[in-house]
Amino acid sequence: MLFLSTLSAVLLSLAGCISQAPEPINPRYLAQSAVADTHLGWKPAPANQLNYSLATSSGIARMEMRALPIDLQAVTIELPGMRNIEGIQWRGVGGDHAMLFDGAEEMDGVTVERRHRGYLLQVRGPALESIRTGGYLTVIDYYRN
């Protein structure tokens, strides 16, 4: 009996030593709406990616992003209801800023794709590195109220 309890204790302690897969990134803790009429939702995404949906009634959507994990490879933001994006701006917590999209051209690593209803914004590579420390993302639609 003593042998079985000792064996059980050893097995349980070894089970605690086995490394587990890293916890999936919870998008709920990394971003939030920054203005009252902006609705931010999140959707399932592949490992090391985030997928958000950002909608607004005024045509100017703004979200606040906290510092992103180092292993994050892509952020995708669906922009339903946007009809003609005029610009996508980034302002970092340190005061740095960048124009991710100016209505015609995208920053390296940024893709803005027109969809049936709205747009799809993807941020990867160099652009992702510029927003990794956290800050504010603002999307301005030409047809705002």
C-alpha atoms as an extended CHARMM CRD file, in Angstrom:
* protein
*
       145  EXT
         1         1  MET       CA              0.0000000000        0.0000000000        0.0000000000  PROA      1               0.0000000000
         2         2  LEU       CA              2.8350000000        2.3730000000        0.8390000000  PROA      2               0.0000000000
         3         3  PHE       CA              4.4280000000        1.5540000000       -2.5170000000  PROA      3               0.0000000000
         4         4  LEU       CA              1.2250000000        2.4480000000       -4.4130000000  PROA      4               0.0000000000
         5         5  SER       CA              0.8220000000        5.7790000000       -2.6340000000  PROA      5               0.0000000000
         6         6  THR       CA              4.5010000000        6.6430000000       -3.2530000000  PROA      6               0.0000000000
         7         7  LEU       CA              4.1490000000        5.6760000000       -6.9080000000  PROA      7               0.0000000000
         8         8  SER       CA              1.0000000000        7.8280000000       -7.1970000000  PROA      8               0.0000000000
         9         9  ALA       CA              2.7980000000       10.7970000000       -5.6510000000  PROA      9               0.0000000000
        10        10  VAL       CA              5.7420000000       10.4140000000       -8.0400000000  PROA      10              0.0000000000
        11        11  LEU       CA              3.4490000000       10.1540000000      -11.0750000000  PROA      11              0.0000000000
        12        12  LEU       CA              1.4690000000       13.2180000000      -10.0090000000  PROA      12              0.0000000000
        13        13  SER       CA              4.6370000000       15.2500000000       -9.4890000000  PROA      13              0.0000000000
        14        14  LEU       CA              5.9300000000       14.1820000000      -12.9070000000  PROA      14              0.0000000000
        15        15  ALA       CA              2.6280000000       15.1470000000      -14.5090000000  PROA      15              0.0000000000
        16        16  GLY       CA              3.1440000000       18.6740000000      -13.1950000000  PROA      16              0.0000000000
        17        17  CYS       CA              6.5580000000       18.8420000000      -14.8850000000  PROA      17              0.0000000000
        18        18  ILE       CA              5.2350000000       18.1220000000      -18.3500000000  PROA      18              0.0000000000
        19        19  SER       CA              5.0820000000       21.3540000000      -20.3100000000  PROA      19              0.0000000000
        20        20  GLN       CA              1.6860000000       22.2170000000      -21.6170000000  PROA      20              0.0000000000
        21        21  ALA       CA              0.8740000000       24.0150000000      -24.8430000000  PROA      21              0.0000000000
        22        22  PRO       CA              0.8100000000       27.7980000000      -24.4160000000  PROA      22              0.0000000000
        23        23  GLU       CA             -2.5380000000       29.3170000000      -23.6480000000  PROA      23              0.0000000000
        24        24  PRO       CA             -4.3030000000       30.6680000000      -26.7300000000  PROA      24              0.0000000000
        25        25  ILE       CA             -4.3030000000       34.4400000000      -27.0440000000  PROA      25              0.0000000000
        26        26  ASN       CA             -7.5260000000       35.8990000000      -25.6730000000  PROA      26              0.0000000000
        27        27  PRO       CA             -8.4390000000       38.8670000000      -27.9150000000  PROA      27              0.0000000000
        28        28  ARG       CA            -10.8680000000       40.1850000000      -25.2940000000  PROA      28              0.0000000000
        29        29  TYR       CA             -7.9500000000       41.2890000000      -23.1050000000  PROA      29              0.0000000000
        30        30  LEU       CA             -5.9190000000       42.9190000000      -25.8800000000  PROA      30              0.0000000000
        31        31  ALA       CA             -8.3430000000       45.4420000000      -27.4050000000  PROA      31              0.0000000000
        32        32  GLN       CA            -11.3830000000       47.5260000000      -26.5810000000  PROA      32              0.0000000000
        33        33  SER       CA            -13.5690000000       50.1630000000      -28.1990000000  PROA      33              0.0000000000
        34        34  ALA       CA            -12.1620000000       53.6570000000      -27.7820000000  PROA      34              0.0000000000
        35        35  VAL       CA            -15.2740000000       55.6910000000      -28.6760000000  PROA      35              0.0000000000
        36        36  ALA       CA            -18.8880000000       55.2190000000      -27.6770000000  PROA      36              0.0000000000
        37        37  ASP       CA            -20.3370000000       54.3640000000      -31.0850000000  PROA      37              0.0000000000
        38        38  THR       CA            -17.6250000000       51.8410000000      -31.9960000000  PROA      38              0.0000000000
        39        39  HSD       CA            -18.5730000000       48.2150000000      -31.4810000000  PROA      39              0.0000000000
        40        40  LEU       CA            -15.7030000000       45.7540000000      -31.1670000000  PROA      40              0.0000000000
        41        41  GLY       CA            -16.2190000000       42.0200000000      -31.4380000000  PROA      41              0.0000000000
        42        42  TRP       CA            -13.7940000000       39.1420000000      -31.8050000000  PROA      42              0.0000000000
        43        43  LYS       CA            -13.9080000000       35.9100000000      -33.7340000000  PROA      43              0.0000000000
        44        44  PRO       CA            -11.9660000000       32.6420000000      -33.6500000000  PROA      44              0.0000000000
        45        45  ALA       CA             -8.5900000000       32.8510000000      -35.3880000000  PROA      45              0.0000000000
        46        46  PRO       CA             -5.6840000000       30.5110000000      -36.1210000000  PROA      46              0.0000000000
        47        47  ALA       CA             -2.9410000000       30.1980000000      -33.5170000000  PROA      47              0.0000000000
        48        48  ASN       CA             -0.8370000000       33.3570000000      -33.0510000000  PROA      48              0.0000000000
        49        49  GLN       CA             -3.4000000000       35.5170000000      -34.8360000000  PROA      49              0.0000000000
        50        50  LEU       CA             -6.2050000000       37.8300000000      -33.7400000000  PROA      50              0.0000000000
        51        51  ASN       CA             -9.4630000000       38.4350000000      -35.5930000000  PROA      51              0.0000000000
        52        52  TYR       CA            -11.6680000000       41.3990000000      -34.6740000000  PROA      52              0.0000000000
        53        53  SER       CA            -14.7800000000       42.9940000000      -36.0980000000  PROA      53              0.0000000000
        54        54  LEU       CA            -15.0010000000       46.7790000000      -35.7980000000  PROA      54              0.0000000000
        55        55  ALA       CA            -18.2180000000       48.6370000000      -36.6400000000  PROA      55              0.0000000000
        56        56  THR       CA            -19.4180000000       52.1940000000      -36.1150000000  PROA      56              0.0000000000
        57        57  SER       CA            -22.4440000000       54.3400000000      -36.8830000000  PROA      57              0.0000000000
        58        58  SER       CA            -20.5140000000       57.6080000000      -37.3420000000  PROA      58              0.0000000000
        59        59  GLY       CA            -18.0230000000       56.3690000000      -39.9410000000  PROA      59              0.0000000000
        60        60  ILE       CA            -15.0700000000       56.8610000000      -37.5840000000  PROA      60              0.0000000000
        61        61  ALA       CA            -14.1780000000       53.6860000000      -35.7120000000  PROA      61              0.0000000000
        62        62  ARG       CA            -11.5180000000       53.6420000000      -33.0180000000  PROA      62              0.0000000000
        63        63  MET       CA            -10.0590000000       50.8300000000      -30.9820000000  PROA      63              0.0000000000
        64        64  GLU       CA             -7.4490000000       50.7700000000      -28.2500000000  PROA      64              0.0000000000
        65        65  MET       CA             -4.9200000000       47.9550000000      -28.4050000000  PROA      65              0.0000000000
        66        66  ARG       CA             -2.7430000000       46.9070000000      -25.5180000000  PROA      66              0.0000000000
        67        67  ALA       CA              0.7910000000       45.5790000000      -26.0340000000  PROA      67              0.0000000000
        68        68  LEU       CA              0.6100000000       42.5210000000      -28.2770000000  PROA      68              0.0000000000
        69        69  PRO       CA              2.3490000000       39.2110000000      -27.4890000000  PROA      69              0.0000000000
        70        70  ILE       CA              5.7270000000       38.7240000000      -29.1540000000  PROA      70              0.0000000000
        71        71  ASP       CA              4.6280000000       35.5050000000      -30.8710000000  PROA      71              0.0000000000
        72        72  LEU       CA              1.6310000000       37.1680000000      -32.5380000000  PROA      72              0.0000000000
        73        73  GLN       CA              1.9540000000       37.0140000000      -36.3310000000  PROA      73              0.0000000000
        74        74  ALA       CA             -1.1660000000       38.7460000000      -37.6860000000  PROA      74              0.0000000000
        75        75  VAL       CA             -4.1100000000       40.9160000000      -36.7250000000  PROA      75              0.0000000000
        76        76  THR       CA             -7.2060000000       40.8140000000      -38.9330000000  PROA      76              0.0000000000
        77        77  ILE       CA             -9.9620000000       43.3840000000      -38.5110000000  PROA      77              0.0000000000
        78        78  GLU       CA            -13.2610000000       43.0780000000      -40.3380000000  PROA      78              0.0000000000
        79        79  LEU       CA            -14.8450000000       46.4730000000      -41.0390000000  PROA      79              0.0000000000
        80        80  PRO       CA            -18.4970000000       45.7990000000      -41.8510000000  PROA      80              0.0000000000
        81        81  GLY       CA            -20.5110000000       48.7390000000      -43.0810000000  PROA      81              0.0000000000
        82        82  MET       CA            -17.5260000000       50.8140000000      -44.1930000000  PROA      82              0.0000000000
        83        83  ARG       CA            -18.2430000000       51.9870000000      -47.7330000000  PROA      83              0.0000000000
        84        84  ASN       CA            -15.1010000000       53.8460000000      -48.8060000000  PROA      84              0.0000000000
        85        85  ILE       CA            -12.2060000000       53.9680000000      -46.3450000000  PROA      85              0.0000000000
        86        86  GLU       CA            -10.4390000000       57.3090000000      -46.4170000000  PROA      86              0.0000000000
        87        87  GLY       CA             -7.6740000000       56.3580000000      -44.0140000000  PROA      87              0.0000000000
        88        88  ILE       CA             -6.4300000000       54.0570000000      -41.2840000000  PROA      88              0.0000000000
        89        89  GLN       CA             -4.2290000000       55.7460000000      -38.7060000000  PROA      89              0.0000000000
        90        90  TRP       CA             -2.1400000000       54.4290000000      -35.8320000000  PROA      90              0.0000000000
        91        91  ARG       CA             -1.0380000000       56.3620000000      -32.7550000000  PROA      91              0.0000000000
        92        92  GLY       CA              1.2310000000       54.4610000000      -30.3790000000  PROA      92              0.0000000000
        93        93  VAL       CA              1.3280000000       54.8130000000      -26.6160000000  PROA      93              0.0000000000
        94        94  GLY       CA              4.7320000000       56.4990000000      -26.9280000000  PROA      94              0.0000000000
        95        95  GLY       CA              3.3630000000       59.1900000000      -29.2550000000  PROA      95              0.0000000000
        96        96  ASP       CA              4.6200000000       57.6160000000      -32.4690000000  PROA      96              0.0000000000
        97        97  HSD       CA              2.1260000000       57.5300000000      -35.3270000000  PROA      97              0.0000000000
        98        98  ALA       CA              1.7200000000       56.0420000000      -38.7820000000  PROA      98              0.0000000000
        99        99  MET       CA             -0.7100000000       56.0970000000      -41.6720000000  PROA      99              0.0000000000
       100       100  LEU       CA             -1.4000000000       52.4050000000      -42.2790000000  PROA      100             0.0000000000
       101       101  PHE       CA             -3.6440000000       53.1510000000      -45.2620000000  PROA      101             0.0000000000
       102       102  ASP       CA             -4.3220000000       56.4920000000      -46.9610000000  PROA      102             0.0000000000
       103       103  GLY       CA             -7.2300000000       55.4740000000      -49.1710000000  PROA      103             0.0000000000
       104       104  ALA       CA             -5.0030000000       54.3020000000      -52.0080000000  PROA      104             0.0000000000
       105       105  GLU       CA             -1.7250000000       52.9100000000      -50.6750000000  PROA      105             0.0000000000
       106       106  GLU       CA             -0.9480000000       50.6360000000      -47.7740000000  PROA      106             0.0000000000
       107       107  MET       CA              2.0300000000       50.5570000000      -45.4320000000  PROA      107             0.0000000000
       108       108  ASP       CA              4.3170000000       47.5280000000      -45.8820000000  PROA      108             0.0000000000
       109       109  GLY       CA              2.5990000000       44.5960000000      -44.1450000000  PROA      109             0.0000000000
       110       110  VAL       CA             -0.9070000000       46.1060000000      -44.3520000000  PROA      110             0.0000000000
       111       111  THR       CA             -3.6010000000       44.7390000000      -46.6410000000  PROA      111             0.0000000000
       112       112  VAL       CA             -6.9820000000       46.4370000000      -47.0910000000  PROA      112             0.0000000000
       113       113  GLU       CA             -9.3710000000       44.2750000000      -49.0800000000  PROA      113             0.0000000000
       114       114  ARG       CA            -12.8250000000       45.3450000000      -50.2680000000  PROA      114             0.0000000000
       115       115  ARG       CA            -15.5500000000       42.8730000000      -49.3310000000  PROA      115             0.0000000000
       116       116  HSD       CA            -19.2030000000       42.5430000000      -50.2880000000  PROA      116             0.0000000000
       117       117  ARG       CA            -20.1380000000       44.4980000000      -47.1550000000  PROA      117             0.0000000000
       118       118  GLY       CA            -17.2420000000       46.5530000000      -45.9110000000  PROA      118             0.0000000000
       119       119  TYR       CA            -13.5260000000       45.8350000000      -45.8150000000  PROA      119             0.0000000000
       120       120  LEU       CA            -11.0170000000       43.4310000000      -44.3580000000  PROA      120             0.0000000000
       121       121  LEU       CA             -7.8280000000       44.8710000000      -42.8370000000  PROA      121             0.0000000000
       122       122  GLN       CA             -4.8150000000       42.6230000000      -42.2080000000  PROA      122             0.0000000000
       123       123  VAL       CA             -1.6840000000       43.7440000000      -40.3750000000  PROA      123             0.0000000000
       124       124  ARG       CA              1.4750000000       41.5850000000      -40.5460000000  PROA      124             0.0000000000
       125       125  GLY       CA              5.2410000000       41.9050000000      -40.6780000000  PROA      125             0.0000000000
       126       126  PRO       CA              6.7560000000       45.4050000000      -40.3790000000  PROA      126             0.0000000000
       127       127  ALA       CA              3.3840000000       47.0640000000      -39.7980000000  PROA      127             0.0000000000
       128       128  LEU       CA              2.5880000000       44.6330000000      -36.9870000000  PROA      128             0.0000000000
       129       129  GLU       CA              5.9190000000       45.4460000000      -35.3600000000  PROA      129             0.0000000000
       130       130  SER       CA              5.0420000000       49.1510000000      -35.4280000000  PROA      130             0.0000000000
       131       131  ILE       CA              1.7610000000       48.5630000000      -33.5360000000  PROA      131             0.0000000000
       132       132  ARG       CA              2.9970000000       45.8080000000      -31.1970000000  PROA      132             0.0000000000
       133       133  THR       CA              3.6100000000       48.1430000000      -28.2300000000  PROA      133             0.0000000000
       134       134  GLY       CA             -0.0510000000       49.2090000000      -28.1230000000  PROA      134             0.0000000000
       135       135  GLY       CA             -1.9690000000       52.3480000000      -28.9530000000  PROA      135             0.0000000000
       136       136  TYR       CA             -4.9930000000       53.5280000000      -30.9330000000  PROA      136             0.0000000000
       137       137  LEU       CA             -6.1890000000       52.4250000000      -34.3490000000  PROA      137             0.0000000000
       138       138  THR       CA             -8.5970000000       54.8020000000      -36.1090000000  PROA      138             0.0000000000
       139       139  VAL       CA            -10.4940000000       53.9350000000      -39.2940000000  PROA      139             0.0000000000
       140       140  ILE       CA            -12.1580000000       56.7950000000      -41.1640000000  PROA      140             0.0000000000
       141       141  ASP       CA            -14.8520000000       56.1440000000      -43.7520000000  PROA      141             0.0000000000
       142       142  TYR       CA            -15.3790000000       58.7270000000      -46.4980000000  PROA      142             0.0000000000
       143       143  TYR       CA            -19.1590000000       58.4050000000      -46.1020000000  PROA      143             0.0000000000
       144       144  ARG       CA            -19.2730000000       59.3040000000      -42.4130000000  PROA      144             0.0000000000
       145       145  ASN       CA            -22.2050000000       61.2440000000      -40.9900000000  PROA      145             0.0000000000
